[in-house]
CSV table of N, CA and C in Angstrom, one decimal:
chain,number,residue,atom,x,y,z
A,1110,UNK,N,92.8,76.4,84.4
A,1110,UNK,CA,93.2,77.2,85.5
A,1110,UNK,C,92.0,77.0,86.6
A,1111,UNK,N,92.3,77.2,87.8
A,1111,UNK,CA,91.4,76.8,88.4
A,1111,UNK,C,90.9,78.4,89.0
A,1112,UNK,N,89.5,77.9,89.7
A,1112,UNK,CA,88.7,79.9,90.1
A,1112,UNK,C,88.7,79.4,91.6
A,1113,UNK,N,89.3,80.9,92.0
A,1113,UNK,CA,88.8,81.1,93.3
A,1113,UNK,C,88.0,82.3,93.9
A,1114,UNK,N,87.3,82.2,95.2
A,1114,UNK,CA,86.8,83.2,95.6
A,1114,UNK,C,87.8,84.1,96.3
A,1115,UNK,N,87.9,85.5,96.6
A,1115,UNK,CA,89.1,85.9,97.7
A,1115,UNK,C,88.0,87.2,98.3
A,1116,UNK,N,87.5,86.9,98.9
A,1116,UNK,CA,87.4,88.1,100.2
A,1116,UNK,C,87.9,88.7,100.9
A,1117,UNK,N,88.3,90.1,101.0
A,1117,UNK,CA,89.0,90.6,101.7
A,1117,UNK,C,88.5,91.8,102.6
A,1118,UNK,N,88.8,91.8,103.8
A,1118,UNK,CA,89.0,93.1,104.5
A,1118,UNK,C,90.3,94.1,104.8
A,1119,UNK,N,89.9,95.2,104.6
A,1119,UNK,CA,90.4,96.3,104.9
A,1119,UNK,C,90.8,96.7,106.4
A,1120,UNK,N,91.8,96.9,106.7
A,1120,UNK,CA,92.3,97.1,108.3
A,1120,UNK,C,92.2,98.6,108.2
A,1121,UNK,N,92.5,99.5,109.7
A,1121,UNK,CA,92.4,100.9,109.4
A,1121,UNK,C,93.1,101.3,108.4
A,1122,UNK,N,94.3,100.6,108.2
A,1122,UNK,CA,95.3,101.6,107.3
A,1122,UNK,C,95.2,101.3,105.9
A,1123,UNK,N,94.5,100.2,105.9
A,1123,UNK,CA,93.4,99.9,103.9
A,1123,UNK,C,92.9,100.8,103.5
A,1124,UNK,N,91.9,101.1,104.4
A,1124,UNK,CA,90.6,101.5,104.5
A,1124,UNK,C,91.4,103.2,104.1
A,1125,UNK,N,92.0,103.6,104.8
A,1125,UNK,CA,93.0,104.9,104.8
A,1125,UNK,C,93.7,105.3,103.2
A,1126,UNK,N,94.1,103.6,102.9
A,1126,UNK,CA,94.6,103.6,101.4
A,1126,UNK,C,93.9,103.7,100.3
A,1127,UNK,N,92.4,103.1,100.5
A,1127,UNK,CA,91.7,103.4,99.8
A,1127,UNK,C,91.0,104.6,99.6
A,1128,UNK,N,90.6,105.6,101.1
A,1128,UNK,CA,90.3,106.2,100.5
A,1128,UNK,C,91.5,107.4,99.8
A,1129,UNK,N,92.3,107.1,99.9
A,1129,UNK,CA,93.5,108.4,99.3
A,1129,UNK,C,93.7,107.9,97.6
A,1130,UNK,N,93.4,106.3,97.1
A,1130,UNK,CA,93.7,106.3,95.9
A,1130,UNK,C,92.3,105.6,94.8
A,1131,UNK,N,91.5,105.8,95.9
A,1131,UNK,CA,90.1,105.4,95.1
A,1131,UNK,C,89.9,104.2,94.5
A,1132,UNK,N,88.7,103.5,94.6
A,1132,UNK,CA,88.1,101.8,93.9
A,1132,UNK,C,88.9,101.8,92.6
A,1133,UNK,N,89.1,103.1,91.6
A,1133,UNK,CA,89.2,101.6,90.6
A,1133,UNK,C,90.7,101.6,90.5
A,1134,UNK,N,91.7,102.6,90.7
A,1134,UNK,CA,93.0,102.1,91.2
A,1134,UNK,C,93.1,101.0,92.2
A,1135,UNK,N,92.6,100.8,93.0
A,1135,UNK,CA,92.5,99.4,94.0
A,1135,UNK,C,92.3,98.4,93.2
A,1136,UNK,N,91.2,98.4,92.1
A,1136,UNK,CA,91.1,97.4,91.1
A,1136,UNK,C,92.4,96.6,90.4
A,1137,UNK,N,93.2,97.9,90.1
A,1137,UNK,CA,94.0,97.8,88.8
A,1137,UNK,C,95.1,96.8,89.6
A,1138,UNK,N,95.4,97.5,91.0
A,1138,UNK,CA,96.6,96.7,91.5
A,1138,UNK,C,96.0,95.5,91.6
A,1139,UNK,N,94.7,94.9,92.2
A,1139,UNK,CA,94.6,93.6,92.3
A,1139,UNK,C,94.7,92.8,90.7
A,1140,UNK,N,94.2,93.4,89.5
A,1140,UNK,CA,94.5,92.7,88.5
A,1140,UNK,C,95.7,92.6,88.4
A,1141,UNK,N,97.1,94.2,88.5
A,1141,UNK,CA,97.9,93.5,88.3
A,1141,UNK,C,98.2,92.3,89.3
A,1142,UNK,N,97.9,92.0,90.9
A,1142,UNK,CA,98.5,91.1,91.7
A,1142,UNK,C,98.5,89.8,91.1
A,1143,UNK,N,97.1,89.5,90.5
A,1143,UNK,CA,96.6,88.3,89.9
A,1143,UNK,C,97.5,87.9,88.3
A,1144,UNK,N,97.2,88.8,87.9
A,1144,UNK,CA,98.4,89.0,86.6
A,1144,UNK,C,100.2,88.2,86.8
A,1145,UNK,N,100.7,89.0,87.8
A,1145,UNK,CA,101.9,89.0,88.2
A,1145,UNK,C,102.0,87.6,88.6
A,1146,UNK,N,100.7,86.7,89.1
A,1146,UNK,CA,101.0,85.3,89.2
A,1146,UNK,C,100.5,84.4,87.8
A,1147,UNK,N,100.5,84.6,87.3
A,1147,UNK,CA,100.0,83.8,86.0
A,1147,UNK,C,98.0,83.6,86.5
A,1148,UNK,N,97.5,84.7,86.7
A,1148,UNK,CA,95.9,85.1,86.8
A,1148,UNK,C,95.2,85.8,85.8
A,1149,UNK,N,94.0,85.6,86.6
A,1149,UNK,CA,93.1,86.9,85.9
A,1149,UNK,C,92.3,87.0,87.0
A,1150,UNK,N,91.6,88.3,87.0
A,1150,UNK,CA,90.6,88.7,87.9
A,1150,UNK,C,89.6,88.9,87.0
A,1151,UNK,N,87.9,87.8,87.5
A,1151,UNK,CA,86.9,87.5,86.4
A,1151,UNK,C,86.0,88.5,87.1
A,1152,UNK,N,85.6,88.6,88.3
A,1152,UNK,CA,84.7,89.7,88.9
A,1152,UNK,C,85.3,90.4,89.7
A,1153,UNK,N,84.5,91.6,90.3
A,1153,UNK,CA,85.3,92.1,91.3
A,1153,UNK,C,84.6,93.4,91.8
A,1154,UNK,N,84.2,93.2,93.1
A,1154,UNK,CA,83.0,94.2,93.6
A,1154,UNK,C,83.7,94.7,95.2
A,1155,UNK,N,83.2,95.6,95.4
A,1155,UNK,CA,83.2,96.1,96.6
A,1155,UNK,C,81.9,96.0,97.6
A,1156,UNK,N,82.0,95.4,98.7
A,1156,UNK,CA,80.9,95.0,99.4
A,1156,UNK,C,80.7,95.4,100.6
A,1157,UNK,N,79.7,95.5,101.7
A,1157,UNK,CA,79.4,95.9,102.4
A,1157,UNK,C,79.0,94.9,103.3
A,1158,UNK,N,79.1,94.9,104.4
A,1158,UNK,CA,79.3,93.8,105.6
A,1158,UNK,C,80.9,93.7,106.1
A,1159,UNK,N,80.8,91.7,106.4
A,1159,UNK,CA,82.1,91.5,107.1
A,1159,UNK,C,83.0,92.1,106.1
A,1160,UNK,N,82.9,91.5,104.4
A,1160,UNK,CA,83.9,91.8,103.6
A,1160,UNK,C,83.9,93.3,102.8
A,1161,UNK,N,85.2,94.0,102.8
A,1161,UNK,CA,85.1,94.9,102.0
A,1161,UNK,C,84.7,94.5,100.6
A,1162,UNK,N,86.1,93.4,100.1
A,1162,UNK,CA,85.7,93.4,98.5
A,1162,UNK,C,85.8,92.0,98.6
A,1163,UNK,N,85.2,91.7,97.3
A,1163,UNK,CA,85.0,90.0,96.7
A,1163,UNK,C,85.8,90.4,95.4
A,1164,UNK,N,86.6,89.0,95.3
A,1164,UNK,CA,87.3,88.6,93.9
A,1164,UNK,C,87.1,87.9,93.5
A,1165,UNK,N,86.7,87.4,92.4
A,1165,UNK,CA,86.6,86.0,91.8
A,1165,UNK,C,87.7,85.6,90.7
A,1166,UNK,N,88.3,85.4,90.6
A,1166,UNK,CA,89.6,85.0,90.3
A,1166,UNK,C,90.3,83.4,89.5
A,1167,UNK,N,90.8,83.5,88.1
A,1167,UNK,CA,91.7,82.3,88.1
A,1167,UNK,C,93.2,82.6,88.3
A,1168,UNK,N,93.6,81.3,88.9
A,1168,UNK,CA,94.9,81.2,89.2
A,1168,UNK,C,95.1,80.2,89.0
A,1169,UNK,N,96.9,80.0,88.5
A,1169,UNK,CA,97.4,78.3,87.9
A,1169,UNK,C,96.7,77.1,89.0
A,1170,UNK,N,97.0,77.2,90.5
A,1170,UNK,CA,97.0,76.4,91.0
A,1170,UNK,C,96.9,76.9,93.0
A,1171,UNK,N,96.5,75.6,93.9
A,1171,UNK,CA,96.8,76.2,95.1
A,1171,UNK,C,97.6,76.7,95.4
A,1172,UNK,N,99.1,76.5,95.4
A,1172,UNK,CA,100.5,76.5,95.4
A,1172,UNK,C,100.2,78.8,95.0
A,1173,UNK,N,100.1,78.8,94.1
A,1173,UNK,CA,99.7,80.2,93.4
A,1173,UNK,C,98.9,81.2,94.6
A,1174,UNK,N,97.5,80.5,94.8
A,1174,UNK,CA,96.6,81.0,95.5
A,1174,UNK,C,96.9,81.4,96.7
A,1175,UNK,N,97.9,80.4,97.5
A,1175,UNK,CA,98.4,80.8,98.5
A,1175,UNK,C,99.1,81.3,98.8
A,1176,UNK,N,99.8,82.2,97.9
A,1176,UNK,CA,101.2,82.7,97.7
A,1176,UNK,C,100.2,84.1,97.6
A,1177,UNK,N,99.3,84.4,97.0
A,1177,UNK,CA,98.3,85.9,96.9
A,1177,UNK,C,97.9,85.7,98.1
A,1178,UNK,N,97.2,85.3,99.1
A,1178,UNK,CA,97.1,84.9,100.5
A,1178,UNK,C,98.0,85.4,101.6
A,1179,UNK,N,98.8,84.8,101.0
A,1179,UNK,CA,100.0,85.6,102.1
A,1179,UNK,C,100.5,86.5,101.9
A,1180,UNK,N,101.0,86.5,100.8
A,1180,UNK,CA,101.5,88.2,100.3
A,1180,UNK,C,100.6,89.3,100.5
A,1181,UNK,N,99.2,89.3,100.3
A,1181,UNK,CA,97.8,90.1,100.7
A,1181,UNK,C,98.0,90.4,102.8
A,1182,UNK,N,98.0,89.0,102.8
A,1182,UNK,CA,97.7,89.3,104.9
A,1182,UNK,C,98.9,89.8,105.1
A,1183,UNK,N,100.2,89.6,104.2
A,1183,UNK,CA,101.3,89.7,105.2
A,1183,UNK,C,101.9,91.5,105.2
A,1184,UNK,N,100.9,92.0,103.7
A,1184,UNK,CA,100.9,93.8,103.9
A,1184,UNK,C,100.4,94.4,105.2
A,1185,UNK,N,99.9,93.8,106.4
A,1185,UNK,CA,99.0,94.3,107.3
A,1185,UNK,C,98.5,95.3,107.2
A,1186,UNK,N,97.8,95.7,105.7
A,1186,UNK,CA,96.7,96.2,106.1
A,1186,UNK,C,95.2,95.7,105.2
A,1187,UNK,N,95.5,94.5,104.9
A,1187,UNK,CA,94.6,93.9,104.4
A,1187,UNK,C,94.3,91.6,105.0
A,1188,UNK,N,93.1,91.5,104.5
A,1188,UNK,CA,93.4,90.4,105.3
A,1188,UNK,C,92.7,89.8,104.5
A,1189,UNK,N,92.6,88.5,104.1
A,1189,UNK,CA,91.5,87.7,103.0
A,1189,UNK,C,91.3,86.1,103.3
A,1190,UNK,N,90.6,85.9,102.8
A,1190,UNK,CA,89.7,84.2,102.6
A,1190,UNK,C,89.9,83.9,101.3
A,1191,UNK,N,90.3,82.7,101.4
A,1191,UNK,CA,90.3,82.4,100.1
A,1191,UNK,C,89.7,80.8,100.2
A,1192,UNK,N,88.5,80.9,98.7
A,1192,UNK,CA,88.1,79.5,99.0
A,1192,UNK,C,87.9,79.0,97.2
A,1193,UNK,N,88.5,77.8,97.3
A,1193,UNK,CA,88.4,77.1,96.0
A,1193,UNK,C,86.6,76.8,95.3
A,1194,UNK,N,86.7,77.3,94.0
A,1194,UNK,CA,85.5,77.3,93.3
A,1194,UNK,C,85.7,76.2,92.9
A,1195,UNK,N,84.5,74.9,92.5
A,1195,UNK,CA,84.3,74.2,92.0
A,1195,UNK,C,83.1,74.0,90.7
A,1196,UNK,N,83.7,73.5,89.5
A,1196,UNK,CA,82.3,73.3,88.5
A,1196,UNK,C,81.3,72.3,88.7
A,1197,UNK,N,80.6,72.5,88.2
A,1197,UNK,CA,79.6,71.1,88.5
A,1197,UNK,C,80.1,70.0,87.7
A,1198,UNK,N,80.6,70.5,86.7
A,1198,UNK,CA,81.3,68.8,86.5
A,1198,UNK,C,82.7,68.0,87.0
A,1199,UNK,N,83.1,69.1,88.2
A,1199,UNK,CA,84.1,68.3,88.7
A,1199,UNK,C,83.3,68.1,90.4
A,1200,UNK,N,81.9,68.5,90.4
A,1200,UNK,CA,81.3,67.8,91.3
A,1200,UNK,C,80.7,66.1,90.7
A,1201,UNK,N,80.5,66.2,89.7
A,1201,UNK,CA,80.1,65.3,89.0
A,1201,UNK,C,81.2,64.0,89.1
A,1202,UNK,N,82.2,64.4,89.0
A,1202,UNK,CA,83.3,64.0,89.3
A,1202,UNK,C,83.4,63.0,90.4
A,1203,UNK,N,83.7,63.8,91.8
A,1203,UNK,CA,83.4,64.2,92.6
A,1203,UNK,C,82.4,62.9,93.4
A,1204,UNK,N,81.4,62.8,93.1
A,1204,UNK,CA,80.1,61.8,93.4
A,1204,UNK,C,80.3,60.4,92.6
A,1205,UNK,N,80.9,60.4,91.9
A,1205,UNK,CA,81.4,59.2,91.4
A,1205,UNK,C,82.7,58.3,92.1
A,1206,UNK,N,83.4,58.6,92.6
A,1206,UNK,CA,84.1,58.1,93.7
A,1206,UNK,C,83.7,57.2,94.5
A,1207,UNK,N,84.7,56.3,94.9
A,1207,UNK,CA,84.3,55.7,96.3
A,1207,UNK,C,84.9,56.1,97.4
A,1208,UNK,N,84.0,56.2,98.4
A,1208,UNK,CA,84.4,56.6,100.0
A,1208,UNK,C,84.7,55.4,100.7
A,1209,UNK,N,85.4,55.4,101.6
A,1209,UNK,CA,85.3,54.6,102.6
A,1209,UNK,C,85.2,55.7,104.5
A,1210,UNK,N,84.6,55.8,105.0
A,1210,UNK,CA,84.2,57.1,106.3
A,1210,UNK,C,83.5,56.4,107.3
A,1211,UNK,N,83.9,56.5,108.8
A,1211,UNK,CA,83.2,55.8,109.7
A,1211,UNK,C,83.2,57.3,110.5
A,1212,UNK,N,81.7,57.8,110.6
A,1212,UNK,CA,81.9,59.0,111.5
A,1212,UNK,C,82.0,59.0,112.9
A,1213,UNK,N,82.7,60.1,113.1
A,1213,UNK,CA,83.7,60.1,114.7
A,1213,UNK,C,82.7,59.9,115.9
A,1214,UNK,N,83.3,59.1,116.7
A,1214,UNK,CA,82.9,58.5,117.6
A,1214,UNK,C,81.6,57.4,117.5
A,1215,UNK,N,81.5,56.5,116.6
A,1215,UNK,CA,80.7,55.7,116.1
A,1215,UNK,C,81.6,54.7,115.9
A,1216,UNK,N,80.7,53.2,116.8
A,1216,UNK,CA,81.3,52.1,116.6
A,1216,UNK,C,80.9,51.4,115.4
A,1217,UNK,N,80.4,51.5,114.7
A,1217,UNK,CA,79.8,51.0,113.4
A,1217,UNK,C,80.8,50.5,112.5
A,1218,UNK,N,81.1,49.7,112.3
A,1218,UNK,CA,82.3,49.6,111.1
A,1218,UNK,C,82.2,50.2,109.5
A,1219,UNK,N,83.5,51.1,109.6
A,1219,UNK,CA,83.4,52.0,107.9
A,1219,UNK,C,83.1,51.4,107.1
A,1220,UNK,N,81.8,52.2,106.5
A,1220,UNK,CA,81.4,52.3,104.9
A,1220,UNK,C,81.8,52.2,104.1
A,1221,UNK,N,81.6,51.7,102.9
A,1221,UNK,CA,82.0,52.1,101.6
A,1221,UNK,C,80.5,52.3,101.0
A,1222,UNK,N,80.8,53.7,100.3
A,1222,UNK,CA,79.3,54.7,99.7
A,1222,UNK,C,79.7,54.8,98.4
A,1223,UNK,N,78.8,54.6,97.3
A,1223,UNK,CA,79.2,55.1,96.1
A,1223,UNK,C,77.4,55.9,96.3
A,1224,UNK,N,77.6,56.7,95.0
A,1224,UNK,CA,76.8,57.8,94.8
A,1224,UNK,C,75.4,56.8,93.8
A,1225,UNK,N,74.6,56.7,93.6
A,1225,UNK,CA,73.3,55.9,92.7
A,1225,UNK,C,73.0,56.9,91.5
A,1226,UNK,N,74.0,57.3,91.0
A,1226,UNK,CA,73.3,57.9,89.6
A,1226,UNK,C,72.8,59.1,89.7
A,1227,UNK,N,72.9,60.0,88.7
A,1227,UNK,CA,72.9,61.3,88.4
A,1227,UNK,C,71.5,61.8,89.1
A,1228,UNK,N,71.5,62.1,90.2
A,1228,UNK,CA,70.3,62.9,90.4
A,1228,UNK,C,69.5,62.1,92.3
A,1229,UNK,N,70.5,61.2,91.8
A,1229,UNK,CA,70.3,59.6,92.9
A,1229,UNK,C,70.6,59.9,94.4
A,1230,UNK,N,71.0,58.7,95.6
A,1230,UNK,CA,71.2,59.4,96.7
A,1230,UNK,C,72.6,58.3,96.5
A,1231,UNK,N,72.9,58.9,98.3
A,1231,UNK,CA,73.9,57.7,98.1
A,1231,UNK,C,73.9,56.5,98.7
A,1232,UNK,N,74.5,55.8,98.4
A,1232,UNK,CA,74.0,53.9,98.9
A,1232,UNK,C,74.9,53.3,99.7
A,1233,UNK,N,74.7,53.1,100.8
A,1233,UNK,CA,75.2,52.9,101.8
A,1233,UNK,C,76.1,51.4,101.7
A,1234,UNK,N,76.8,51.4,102.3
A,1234,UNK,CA,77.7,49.6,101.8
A,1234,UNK,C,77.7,49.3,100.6
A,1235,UNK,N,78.0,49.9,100.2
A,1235,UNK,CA,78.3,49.4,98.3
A,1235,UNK,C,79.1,48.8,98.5
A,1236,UNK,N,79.7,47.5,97.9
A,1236,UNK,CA,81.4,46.8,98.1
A,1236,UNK,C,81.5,47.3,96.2
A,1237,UNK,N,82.8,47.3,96.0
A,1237,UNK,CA,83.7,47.3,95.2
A,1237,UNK,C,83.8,48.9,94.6
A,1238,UNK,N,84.6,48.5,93.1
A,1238,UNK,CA,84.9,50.1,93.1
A,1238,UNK,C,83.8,50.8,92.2
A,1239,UNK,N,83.5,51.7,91.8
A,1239,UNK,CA,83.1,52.8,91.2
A,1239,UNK,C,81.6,52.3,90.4
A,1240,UNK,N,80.0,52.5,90.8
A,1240,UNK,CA,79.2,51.9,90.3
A,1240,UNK,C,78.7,52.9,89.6
């Protein structure tokens, strides 16, 4: 299953909801929310700043994620971010790939980059696939 982050704010009439049924009832509905999609809710704090609360969360898939997403913003009285967690070994992953990228507005003709090994940089014009 994959983790995500979900940050959310509170609109006046959240903020209103919350205080009439208190944090850890607020909790319970978001685990069931997460539940109800084939989830689990792994952390889950109340915070202070832009975001009211942080989720950390698995869910089956994006398709899932964004379906809590909308269903969250489309209550209007809450609103959230949602951003895909990555492990380091699917960054690992990740750096072993080949690119091909010519950055915007540069006449230079596209790259192909592969990554130089665990810890390495990356190597500009590499030809072929995956070193």
């Amino acid at each position: 299953m994959a983790k995500y982050l979900v940050e959310a704010s509170y609109l006046s009439e959240g903020i209103n909801g919350l205080l009439k049924e208190g944090g850890t009832r607020r909790r319970e509905a978001v685990d069931q929310l997460f539940h109800s999609l084939g989830g689990k809710v792994e952390a889950f704090y109340f915070a202070f700043g832009d975001r009211d609360v942080v989720i950390i969360g698995e869910l089956p898939d994006n398709a899932t994620a964004a379906a809590l997403a909308l269903r969250v913003d489309a209550s209007g009285v809450t609103t959230c971010k949602t951003t895909v967690l990555m492990t380091p070994q699917e960054i690992d992953a990740a750096v072993t790939k080949t690119v091909t990228y010519r950055p915007p507005g540069s006449d230079i003709p596209a790259e192909v980059a592969n990554w130089e090994g665990e810890g390495g940089h990356l190597a500009s014009g590499a030809q072929g696939g995956n070193e």
